[in-house]
Amino acid sequence: QVQLVESGGGLVQPGGSLRLSCAASGSIASINYMGWYRQAPGKQRELVATITTGGNTNTAGSVKGRFTIAADNAKKTVYLQMNSLKPEDTAVYYCKAYMRPRGLGKFDDYWGQGTQVTVSS
């Protein structure tokens, strides 16, 4: 069994910063990429940023220049540094990993439980 555990969410004032972490654990054979998605109330879940094990990143235009994704492959952990936060960044942030557990022959999406980020004065 594999799981993703997120941490680092919370309440922050506009212009502030937060750092999210997500660690993958369990019987994992291979990870292709990890990333962050978010879902605000009444809206669809959207991509924030992804990073491959090779270090290639993909970042949404709405957060580019403010958010930075990074990964520690040895620790199977992905980070999201969020700076210059705006009220519209308020959402539940979900970690996702595209990975293959040991004993299974295919890759699939695995999700964390989500962590709340609230930007408000």
PDB file of N, CA, C and O in Angstrom, residues 4-75:
ATOM      1  N   LEU A   4       0.335   9.184   0.314  1.00  0.00           N
ATOM      2  CA  LEU A   4       0.946  10.498   0.235  1.00  0.00           C
ATOM      3  C   LEU A   4       0.471  11.295   1.444  1.00  0.00           C
ATOM      4  O   LEU A   4      -0.730  11.366   1.703  1.00  0.00           O
ATOM      5  N   VAL A   5       1.398  11.897   2.142  1.00  0.00           N
ATOM      6  CA  VAL A   5       1.059  12.667   3.341  1.00  0.00           C
ATOM      7  C   VAL A   5       1.549  14.088   3.158  1.00  0.00           C
ATOM      8  O   VAL A   5       2.753  14.331   2.985  1.00  0.00           O
ATOM      9  N   GLU A   6       0.603  15.018   3.206  1.00  0.00           N
ATOM     10  CA  GLU A   6       0.902  16.438   3.013  1.00  0.00           C
ATOM     11  C   GLU A   6       1.012  17.146   4.356  1.00  0.00           C
ATOM     12  O   GLU A   6       0.399  16.733   5.347  1.00  0.00           O
ATOM     13  N   SER A   7       1.733  18.238   4.359  1.00  0.00           N
ATOM     14  CA  SER A   7       1.831  19.084   5.544  1.00  0.00           C
ATOM     15  C   SER A   7       2.188  20.495   5.100  1.00  0.00           C
ATOM     16  O   SER A   7       2.650  20.711   3.974  1.00  0.00           O
ATOM     17  N   GLY A   8       1.931  21.447   5.993  1.00  0.00           N
ATOM     18  CA  GLY A   8       2.381  22.808   5.747  1.00  0.00           C
ATOM     19  C   GLY A   8       1.300  23.816   5.448  1.00  0.00           C
ATOM     20  O   GLY A   8       1.595  25.005   5.286  1.00  0.00           O
ATOM     21  N   GLY A   9       0.059  23.397   5.352  1.00  0.00           N
ATOM     22  CA  GLY A   9      -1.004  24.351   5.088  1.00  0.00           C
ATOM     23  C   GLY A   9      -1.297  25.208   6.307  1.00  0.00           C
ATOM     24  O   GLY A   9      -0.735  25.019   7.380  1.00  0.00           O
ATOM     25  N   GLY A  10      -2.181  26.185   6.109  1.00  0.00           N
ATOM     26  CA  GLY A  10      -2.553  27.043   7.219  1.00  0.00           C
ATOM     27  C   GLY A  10      -3.131  28.357   6.771  1.00  0.00           C
ATOM     28  O   GLY A  10      -3.487  28.524   5.606  1.00  0.00           O
ATOM     29  N   LEU A  11      -3.206  29.289   7.716  1.00  0.00           N
ATOM     30  CA  LEU A  11      -3.740  30.621   7.467  1.00  0.00           C
ATOM     31  C   LEU A  11      -2.577  31.601   7.361  1.00  0.00           C
ATOM     32  O   LEU A  11      -1.681  31.610   8.216  1.00  0.00           O
ATOM     33  N   VAL A  12      -2.605  32.421   6.320  1.00  0.00           N
ATOM     34  CA  VAL A  12      -1.539  33.397   6.109  1.00  0.00           C
ATOM     35  C   VAL A  12      -2.152  34.678   5.564  1.00  0.00           C
ATOM     36  O   VAL A  12      -3.191  34.644   4.877  1.00  0.00           O
ATOM     37  N   GLN A  13      -1.526  35.793   5.866  1.00  0.00           N
ATOM     38  CA  GLN A  13      -2.013  37.082   5.356  1.00  0.00           C
ATOM     39  C   GLN A  13      -1.595  37.274   3.913  1.00  0.00           C
ATOM     40  O   GLN A  13      -0.592  36.694   3.460  1.00  0.00           O
ATOM     41  N   PRO A  14      -2.328  38.080   3.173  1.00  0.00           N
ATOM     42  CA  PRO A  14      -1.919  38.390   1.794  1.00  0.00           C
ATOM     43  C   PRO A  14      -0.486  38.914   1.760  1.00  0.00           C
ATOM     44  O   PRO A  14      -0.091  39.717   2.614  1.00  0.00           O
ATOM     45  N   GLY A  15       0.254  38.429   0.772  1.00  0.00           N
ATOM     46  CA  GLY A  15       1.664  38.783   0.657  1.00  0.00           C
ATOM     47  C   GLY A  15       2.595  37.871   1.419  1.00  0.00           C
ATOM     48  O   GLY A  15       3.825  37.961   1.253  1.00  0.00           O
ATOM     49  N   GLY A  16       2.041  36.986   2.220  1.00  0.00           N
ATOM     50  CA  GLY A  16       2.844  36.073   3.014  1.00  0.00           C
ATOM     51  C   GLY A  16       3.292  34.849   2.236  1.00  0.00           C
ATOM     52  O   GLY A  16       3.037  34.725   1.027  1.00  0.00           O
ATOM     53  N   SER A  17       3.952  33.948   2.955  1.00  0.00           N
ATOM     54  CA  SER A  17       4.509  32.738   2.339  1.00  0.00           C
ATOM     55  C   SER A  17       4.135  31.503   3.141  1.00  0.00           C
ATOM     56  O   SER A  17       3.929  31.574   4.363  1.00  0.00           O
ATOM     57  N   LEU A  18       4.056  30.392   2.435  1.00  0.00           N
ATOM     58  CA  LEU A  18       3.879  29.074   3.041  1.00  0.00           C
ATOM     59  C   LEU A  18       4.684  28.072   2.234  1.00  0.00           C
ATOM     60  O   LEU A  18       4.897  28.281   1.032  1.00  0.00           O
ATOM     61  N   ARG A  19       5.072  26.986   2.895  1.00  0.00           N
ATOM     62  CA  ARG A  19       5.757  25.899   2.205  1.00  0.00           C
ATOM     63  C   ARG A  19       5.014  24.604   2.499  1.00  0.00           C
ATOM     64  O   ARG A  19       4.862  24.208   3.649  1.00  0.00           O
ATOM     65  N   LEU A  20       4.563  23.967   1.424  1.00  0.00           N
ATOM     66  CA  LEU A  20       3.891  22.679   1.538  1.00  0.00           C
ATOM     67  C   LEU A  20       4.886  21.562   1.267  1.00  0.00           C
ATOM     68  O   LEU A  20       5.785  21.711   0.440  1.00  0.00           O
ATOM     69  N   SER A  21       4.679  20.442   1.955  1.00  0.00           N
ATOM     70  CA  SER A  21       5.488  19.249   1.732  1.00  0.00           C
ATOM     71  C   SER A  21       4.569  18.056   1.521  1.00  0.00           C
ATOM     72  O   SER A  21       3.467  18.003   2.073  1.00  0.00           O
ATOM     73  N   CYS A  22       5.042  17.109   0.732  1.00  0.00           N
ATOM     74  CA  CYS A  22       4.282  15.880   0.496  1.00  0.00           C
ATOM     75  C   CYS A  22       5.274  14.743   0.360  1.00  0.00           C
ATOM     76  O   CYS A  22       6.145  14.775  -0.512  1.00  0.00           O
ATOM     77  N   ALA A  23       5.108  13.744   1.226  1.00  0.00           N
ATOM     78  CA  ALA A  23       6.007  12.597   1.205  1.00  0.00           C
ATOM     79  C   ALA A  23       5.243  11.353   0.785  1.00  0.00           C
ATOM     80  O   ALA A  23       4.164  11.062   1.328  1.00  0.00           O
ATOM     81  N   ALA A  24       5.809  10.639  -0.156  1.00  0.00           N
ATOM     82  CA  ALA A  24       5.248   9.360  -0.591  1.00  0.00           C
ATOM     83  C   ALA A  24       5.899   8.242   0.213  1.00  0.00           C
ATOM     84  O   ALA A  24       7.110   8.252   0.442  1.00  0.00           O
ATOM     85  N   SER A  25       5.090   7.285   0.637  1.00  0.00           N
ATOM     86  CA  SER A  25       5.628   6.171   1.411  1.00  0.00           C
ATOM     87  C   SER A  25       4.913   4.885   1.033  1.00  0.00           C
ATOM     88  O   SER A  25       3.875   4.901   0.382  1.00  0.00           O
ATOM     89  N   GLY A  26       5.495   3.785   1.462  1.00  0.00           N
ATOM     90  CA  GLY A  26       4.930   2.483   1.143  1.00  0.00           C
ATOM     91  C   GLY A  26       5.818   1.738   0.174  1.00  0.00           C
ATOM     92  O   GLY A  26       6.961   2.105  -0.067  1.00  0.00           O
ATOM     93  N   SER A  27       5.242   0.715  -0.418  1.00  0.00           N
ATOM     94  CA  SER A  27       5.989  -0.133  -1.321  1.00  0.00           C
ATOM     95  C   SER A  27       5.925   0.429  -2.741  1.00  0.00           C
ATOM     96  O   SER A  27       5.057   0.081  -3.517  1.00  0.00           O
ATOM     97  N   ILE A  28       6.868   1.311  -3.036  1.00  0.00           N
ATOM     98  CA  ILE A  28       6.876   2.042  -4.301  1.00  0.00           C
ATOM     99  C   ILE A  28       7.998   1.536  -5.185  1.00  0.00           C
ATOM    100  O   ILE A  28       9.154   1.516  -4.773  1.00  0.00           O
ATOM    101  N   ALA A  29       7.648   1.163  -6.405  1.00  0.00           N
ATOM    102  CA  ALA A  29       8.667   0.709  -7.342  1.00  0.00           C
ATOM    103  C   ALA A  29       9.273   1.875  -8.113  1.00  0.00           C
ATOM    104  O   ALA A  29      10.487   1.925  -8.320  1.00  0.00           O
ATOM    105  N   SER A  30       8.433   2.806  -8.529  1.00  0.00           N
ATOM    106  CA  SER A  30       8.928   3.902  -9.353  1.00  0.00           C
ATOM    107  C   SER A  30       7.956   5.066  -9.324  1.00  0.00           C
ATOM    108  O   SER A  30       6.750   4.871  -9.287  1.00  0.00           O
ATOM    109  N   ILE A  31       8.506   6.272  -9.332  1.00  0.00           N
ATOM    110  CA  ILE A  31       7.706   7.499  -9.434  1.00  0.00           C
ATOM    111  C   ILE A  31       8.081   8.206 -10.713  1.00  0.00           C
ATOM    112  O   ILE A  31       9.261   8.425 -10.987  1.00  0.00           O
ATOM    113  N   ASN A  32       7.080   8.571 -11.492  1.00  0.00           N
ATOM    114  CA  ASN A  32       7.334   9.294 -12.743  1.00  0.00           C
ATOM    115  C   ASN A  32       7.339  10.798 -12.475  1.00  0.00           C
ATOM    116  O   ASN A  32       8.263  11.491 -12.901  1.00  0.00           O
ATOM    117  N   TYR A  33       6.311  11.284 -11.818  1.00  0.00           N
ATOM    118  CA  TYR A  33       6.285  12.682 -11.426  1.00  0.00           C
ATOM    119  C   TYR A  33       5.403  12.878 -10.211  1.00  0.00           C
ATOM    120  O   TYR A  33       4.589  12.027  -9.880  1.00  0.00           O
ATOM    121  N   MET A  34       5.593  13.995  -9.538  1.00  0.00           N
ATOM    122  CA  MET A  34       4.760  14.409  -8.425  1.00  0.00           C
ATOM    123  C   MET A  34       4.335  15.844  -8.658  1.00  0.00           C
ATOM    124  O   MET A  34       4.963  16.574  -9.439  1.00  0.00           O
ATOM    125  N   GLY A  35       3.267  16.243  -7.993  1.00  0.00           N
ATOM    126  CA  GLY A  35       2.820  17.600  -8.214  1.00  0.00           C
ATOM    127  C   GLY A  35       1.758  18.047  -7.231  1.00  0.00           C
ATOM    128  O   GLY A  35       1.372  17.296  -6.329  1.00  0.00           O
ATOM    129  N   TRP A  36       1.327  19.264  -7.432  1.00  0.00           N
ATOM    130  CA  TRP A  36       0.325  19.895  -6.586  1.00  0.00           C
ATOM    131  C   TRP A  36      -0.837  20.384  -7.434  1.00  0.00           C
ATOM    132  O   TRP A  36      -0.632  20.956  -8.500  1.00  0.00           O
ATOM    133  N   TYR A  37      -2.018  20.154  -6.912  1.00  0.00           N
ATOM    134  CA  TYR A  37      -3.253  20.639  -7.509  1.00  0.00           C
ATOM    135  C   TYR A  37      -4.016  21.346  -6.398  1.00  0.00           C
ATOM    136  O   TYR A  37      -3.754  21.141  -5.218  1.00  0.00           O
ATOM    137  N   ARG A  38      -4.980  22.172  -6.779  1.00  0.00           N
ATOM    138  CA  ARG A  38      -5.776  22.838  -5.766  1.00  0.00           C
ATOM    139  C   ARG A  38      -7.225  22.925  -6.197  1.00  0.00           C
ATOM    140  O   ARG A  38      -7.541  22.916  -7.384  1.00  0.00           O
ATOM    141  N   GLN A  39      -8.084  23.017  -5.189  1.00  0.00           N
ATOM    142  CA  GLN A  39      -9.508  23.130  -5.464  1.00  0.00           C
ATOM    143  C   GLN A  39     -10.112  24.134  -4.503  1.00  0.00           C
ATOM    144  O   GLN A  39     -10.103  23.930  -3.284  1.00  0.00           O
ATOM    145  N   ALA A  40     -10.619  25.212  -5.070  1.00  0.00           N
ATOM    146  CA  ALA A  40     -11.309  26.231  -4.292  1.00  0.00           C
ATOM    147  C   ALA A  40     -12.791  25.879  -4.222  1.00  0.00           C
ATOM    148  O   ALA A  40     -13.305  25.149  -5.078  1.00  0.00           O
ATOM    149  N   PRO A  41     -13.499  26.405  -3.230  1.00  0.00           N
ATOM    150  CA  PRO A  41     -14.939  26.108  -3.101  1.00  0.00           C
ATOM    151  C   PRO A  41     -15.699  26.457  -4.370  1.00  0.00           C
ATOM    152  O   PRO A  41     -15.555  27.567  -4.915  1.00  0.00           O
ATOM    153  N   GLY A  42     -16.484  25.519  -4.850  1.00  0.00           N
ATOM    154  CA  GLY A  42     -17.301  25.761  -6.030  1.00  0.00           C
ATOM    155  C   GLY A  42     -16.558  25.707  -7.344  1.00  0.00           C
ATOM    156  O   GLY A  42     -17.145  26.000  -8.400  1.00  0.00           O
ATOM    157  N   LYS A  43     -15.279  25.358  -7.303  1.00  0.00           N
ATOM    158  CA  LYS A  43     -14.479  25.314  -8.525  1.00  0.00           C
ATOM    159  C   LYS A  43     -13.911  23.919  -8.748  1.00  0.00           C
ATOM    160  O   LYS A  43     -13.842  23.107  -7.825  1.00  0.00           O
ATOM    161  N   GLN A  44     -13.478  23.667  -9.978  1.00  0.00           N
ATOM    162  CA  GLN A  44     -12.861  22.386 -10.291  1.00  0.00           C
ATOM    163  C   GLN A  44     -11.418  22.362  -9.796  1.00  0.00           C
ATOM    164  O   GLN A  44     -10.771  23.412  -9.649  1.00  0.00           O
ATOM    165  N   ARG A  45     -10.935  21.163  -9.566  1.00  0.00           N
ATOM    166  CA  ARG A  45      -9.540  20.999  -9.186  1.00  0.00           C
ATOM    167  C   ARG A  45      -8.665  21.419 -10.362  1.00  0.00           C
ATOM    168  O   ARG A  45      -8.944  21.071 -11.514  1.00  0.00           O
ATOM    169  N   GLU A  46      -7.589  22.165 -10.069  1.00  0.00           N
ATOM    170  CA  GLU A  46      -6.726  22.655 -11.129  1.00  0.00           C
ATOM    171  C   GLU A  46      -5.267  22.380 -10.810  1.00  0.00           C
ATOM    172  O   GLU A  46      -4.865  22.290  -9.644  1.00  0.00           O
ATOM    173  N   LEU A  47      -4.492  22.287 -11.863  1.00  0.00           N
ATOM    174  CA  LEU A  47      -3.061  22.091 -11.731  1.00  0.00           C
ATOM    175  C   LEU A  47      -2.410  23.326 -11.138  1.00  0.00           C
ATOM    176  O   LEU A  47      -2.735  24.458 -11.535  1.00  0.00           O
ATOM    177  N   VAL A  48      -1.487  23.104 -10.206  1.00  0.00           N
ATOM    178  CA  VAL A  48      -0.638  24.190  -9.707  1.00  0.00           C
ATOM    179  C   VAL A  48       0.761  24.036 -10.301  1.00  0.00           C
ATOM    180  O   VAL A  48       1.272  24.925 -10.968  1.00  0.00           O
ATOM    181  N   ALA A  49       1.367  22.884 -10.045  1.00  0.00           N
ATOM    182  CA  ALA A  49       2.709  22.645 -10.579  1.00  0.00           C
ATOM    183  C   ALA A  49       3.042  21.162 -10.463  1.00  0.00           C
ATOM    184  O   ALA A  49       2.569  20.486  -9.541  1.00  0.00           O
ATOM    185  N   THR A  50       3.848  20.677 -11.400  1.00  0.00           N
ATOM    186  CA  THR A  50       4.335  19.312 -11.346  1.00  0.00           C
ATOM    187  C   THR A  50       5.836  19.299 -11.592  1.00  0.00           C
ATOM    188  O   THR A  50       6.391  20.246 -12.181  1.00  0.00           O
ATOM    189  N   ILE A  51       6.472  18.216 -11.143  1.00  0.00           N
ATOM    190  CA  ILE A  51       7.904  18.054 -11.363  1.00  0.00           C
ATOM    191  C   ILE A  51       8.191  16.580 -11.597  1.00  0.00           C
ATOM    192  O   ILE A  51       7.706  15.714 -10.863  1.00  0.00           O
ATOM    193  N   THR A  52       8.958  16.284 -12.648  1.00  0.00           N
ATOM    194  CA  THR A  52       9.339  14.908 -12.923  1.00  0.00           C
ATOM    195  C   THR A  52      10.572  14.534 -12.098  1.00  0.00           C
ATOM    196  O   THR A  52      11.261  15.408 -11.555  1.00  0.00           O
ATOM    197  N   THR A  53      10.852  13.236 -12.054  1.00  0.00           N
ATOM    198  CA  THR A  53      12.045  12.818 -11.325  1.00  0.00           C
ATOM    199  C   THR A  53      13.311  13.312 -12.016  1.00  0.00           C
ATOM    200  O   THR A  53      14.376  13.360 -11.392  1.00  0.00           O
ATOM    201  N   GLY A  54      13.175  13.701 -13.269  1.00  0.00           N
ATOM    202  CA  GLY A  54      14.304  14.283 -13.978  1.00  0.00           C
ATOM    203  C   GLY A  54      14.466  15.769 -13.753  1.00  0.00           C
ATOM    204  O   GLY A  54      15.428  16.369 -14.244  1.00  0.00           O
ATOM    205  N   GLY A  55      13.488  16.371 -13.036  1.00  0.00           N
ATOM    206  CA  GLY A  55      13.596  17.783 -12.703  1.00  0.00           C
ATOM    207  C   GLY A  55      12.845  18.728 -13.622  1.00  0.00           C
ATOM    208  O   GLY A  55      12.907  19.948 -13.448  1.00  0.00           O
ATOM    209  N   ASN A  56      12.122  18.195 -14.590  1.00  0.00           N
ATOM    210  CA  ASN A  56      11.332  19.062 -15.459  1.00  0.00           C
ATOM    211  C   ASN A  56      10.077  19.518 -14.732  1.00  0.00           C
ATOM    212  O   ASN A  56       9.378  18.712 -14.118  1.00  0.00           O
ATOM    213  N   THR A  57       9.797  20.793 -14.826  1.00  0.00           N
ATOM    214  CA  THR A  57       8.646  21.347 -14.114  1.00  0.00           C
ATOM    215  C   THR A  57       7.617  21.918 -15.074  1.00  0.00           C
ATOM    216  O   THR A  57       7.923  22.301 -16.207  1.00  0.00           O
ATOM    217  N   ASN A  58       6.392  21.966 -14.580  1.00  0.00           N
ATOM    218  CA  ASN A  58       5.283  22.579 -15.291  1.00  0.00           C
ATOM    219  C   ASN A  58       4.495  23.367 -14.257  1.00  0.00           C
ATOM    220  O   ASN A  58       4.037  22.795 -13.268  1.00  0.00           O
ATOM    221  N   THR A  59       4.377  24.677 -14.464  1.00  0.00           N
ATOM    222  CA  THR A  59       3.748  25.543 -13.472  1.00  0.00           C
ATOM    223  C   THR A  59       2.614  26.329 -14.113  1.00  0.00           C
ATOM    224  O   THR A  59       2.772  26.872 -15.213  1.00  0.00           O
ATOM    225  N   ALA A  60       1.485  26.412 -13.427  1.00  0.00           N
ATOM    226  CA  ALA A  60       0.342  27.157 -13.930  1.00  0.00           C
ATOM    227  C   ALA A  60       0.681  28.635 -14.047  1.00  0.00           C
ATOM    228  O   ALA A  60       1.391  29.194 -13.209  1.00  0.00           O
ATOM    229  N   GLY A  61       0.136  29.253 -15.075  1.00  0.00           N
ATOM    230  CA  GLY A  61       0.417  30.661 -15.301  1.00  0.00           C
ATOM    231  C   GLY A  61      -0.007  31.554 -14.147  1.00  0.00           C
ATOM    232  O   GLY A  61       0.628  32.586 -13.880  1.00  0.00           O
ATOM    233  N   SER A  62      -1.074  31.155 -13.450  1.00  0.00           N
ATOM    234  CA  SER A  62      -1.601  31.984 -12.371  1.00  0.00           C
ATOM    235  C   SER A  62      -0.668  32.073 -11.164  1.00  0.00           C
ATOM    236  O   SER A  62      -0.801  32.983 -10.333  1.00  0.00           O
ATOM    237  N   VAL A  63       0.265  31.135 -11.050  1.00  0.00           N
ATOM    238  CA  VAL A  63       1.171  31.129  -9.900  1.00  0.00           C
ATOM    239  C   VAL A  63       2.633  31.272 -10.312  1.00  0.00           C
ATOM    240  O   VAL A  63       3.514  31.355  -9.451  1.00  0.00           O
ATOM    241  N   LYS A  64       2.892  31.302 -11.600  1.00  0.00           N
ATOM    242  CA  LYS A  64       4.273  31.382 -12.070  1.00  0.00           C
ATOM    243  C   LYS A  64       4.918  32.670 -11.563  1.00  0.00           C
ATOM    244  O   LYS A  64       4.314  33.733 -11.590  1.00  0.00           O
ATOM    245  N   GLY A  65       6.138  32.513 -11.059  1.00  0.00           N
ATOM    246  CA  GLY A  65       6.838  33.655 -10.499  1.00  0.00           C
ATOM    247  C   GLY A  65       6.589  33.843  -9.015  1.00  0.00           C
ATOM    248  O   GLY A  65       7.305  34.599  -8.355  1.00  0.00           O
ATOM    249  N   ARG A  66       5.577  33.168  -8.492  1.00  0.00           N
ATOM    250  CA  ARG A  66       5.273  33.252  -7.058  1.00  0.00           C
ATOM    251  C   ARG A  66       5.457  31.913  -6.362  1.00  0.00           C
ATOM    252  O   ARG A  66       5.897  31.873  -5.216  1.00  0.00           O
ATOM    253  N   PHE A  67       5.123  30.830  -7.044  1.00  0.00           N
ATOM    254  CA  PHE A  67       5.224  29.484  -6.470  1.00  0.00           C
ATOM    255  C   PHE A  67       6.388  28.743  -7.139  1.00  0.00           C
ATOM    256  O   PHE A  67       6.589  28.865  -8.352  1.00  0.00           O
ATOM    257  N   THR A  68       7.091  27.952  -6.348  1.00  0.00           N
ATOM    258  CA  THR A  68       8.191  27.150  -6.867  1.00  0.00           C
ATOM    259  C   THR A  68       8.049  25.721  -6.367  1.00  0.00           C
ATOM    260  O   THR A  68       7.887  25.494  -5.164  1.00  0.00           O
ATOM    261  N   ILE A  69       8.109  24.776  -7.300  1.00  0.00           N
ATOM    262  CA  ILE A  69       8.043  23.368  -6.935  1.00  0.00           C
ATOM    263  C   ILE A  69       9.450  22.788  -6.955  1.00  0.00           C
ATOM    264  O   ILE A  69      10.279  23.150  -7.795  1.00  0.00           O
ATOM    265  N   ALA A  70       9.703  21.896  -6.002  1.00  0.00           N
ATOM    266  CA  ALA A  70      10.994  21.224  -5.929  1.00  0.00           C
ATOM    267  C   ALA A  70      10.771  19.823  -5.384  1.00  0.00           C
ATOM    268  O   ALA A  70       9.730  19.545  -4.788  1.00  0.00           O
ATOM    269  N   ALA A  71      11.752  18.960  -5.590  1.00  0.00           N
ATOM    270  CA  ALA A  71      11.602  17.580  -5.136  1.00  0.00           C
ATOM    271  C   ALA A  71      12.923  17.043  -4.612  1.00  0.00           C
ATOM    272  O   ALA A  71      13.999  17.462  -5.049  1.00  0.00           O
ATOM    273  N   ASP A  72      12.796  16.134  -3.668  1.00  0.00           N
ATOM    274  CA  ASP A  72      13.939  15.362  -3.180  1.00  0.00           C
ATOM    275  C   ASP A  72      13.627  13.909  -3.527  1.00  0.00           C
ATOM    276  O   ASP A  72      12.837  13.255  -2.842  1.00  0.00           O
ATOM    277  N   ASN A  73      14.212  13.422  -4.617  1.00  0.00           N
ATOM    278  CA  ASN A  73      13.862  12.089  -5.110  1.00  0.00           C
ATOM    279  C   ASN A  73      14.220  11.002  -4.096  1.00  0.00           C
ATOM    280  O   ASN A  73      13.498  10.020  -3.954  1.00  0.00           O
ATOM    281  N   ALA A  74      15.318  11.172  -3.407  1.00  0.00           N
ATOM    282  CA  ALA A  74      15.743  10.168  -2.436  1.00  0.00           C
ATOM    283  C   ALA A  74      14.729  10.026  -1.300  1.00  0.00           C
ATOM    284  O   ALA A  74      14.516   8.940  -0.774  1.00  0.00           O
ATOM    285  N   LYS A  75      14.095  11.139  -0.960  1.00  0.00           N
ATOM    286  CA  LYS A  75      13.100  11.132   0.118  1.00  0.00           C
ATOM    287  C   LYS A  75      11.684  10.950  -0.408  1.00  0.00           C
ATOM    288  O   LYS A  75      10.734  10.914   0.375  1.00  0.00           O
TER     289      LYS A  75
END
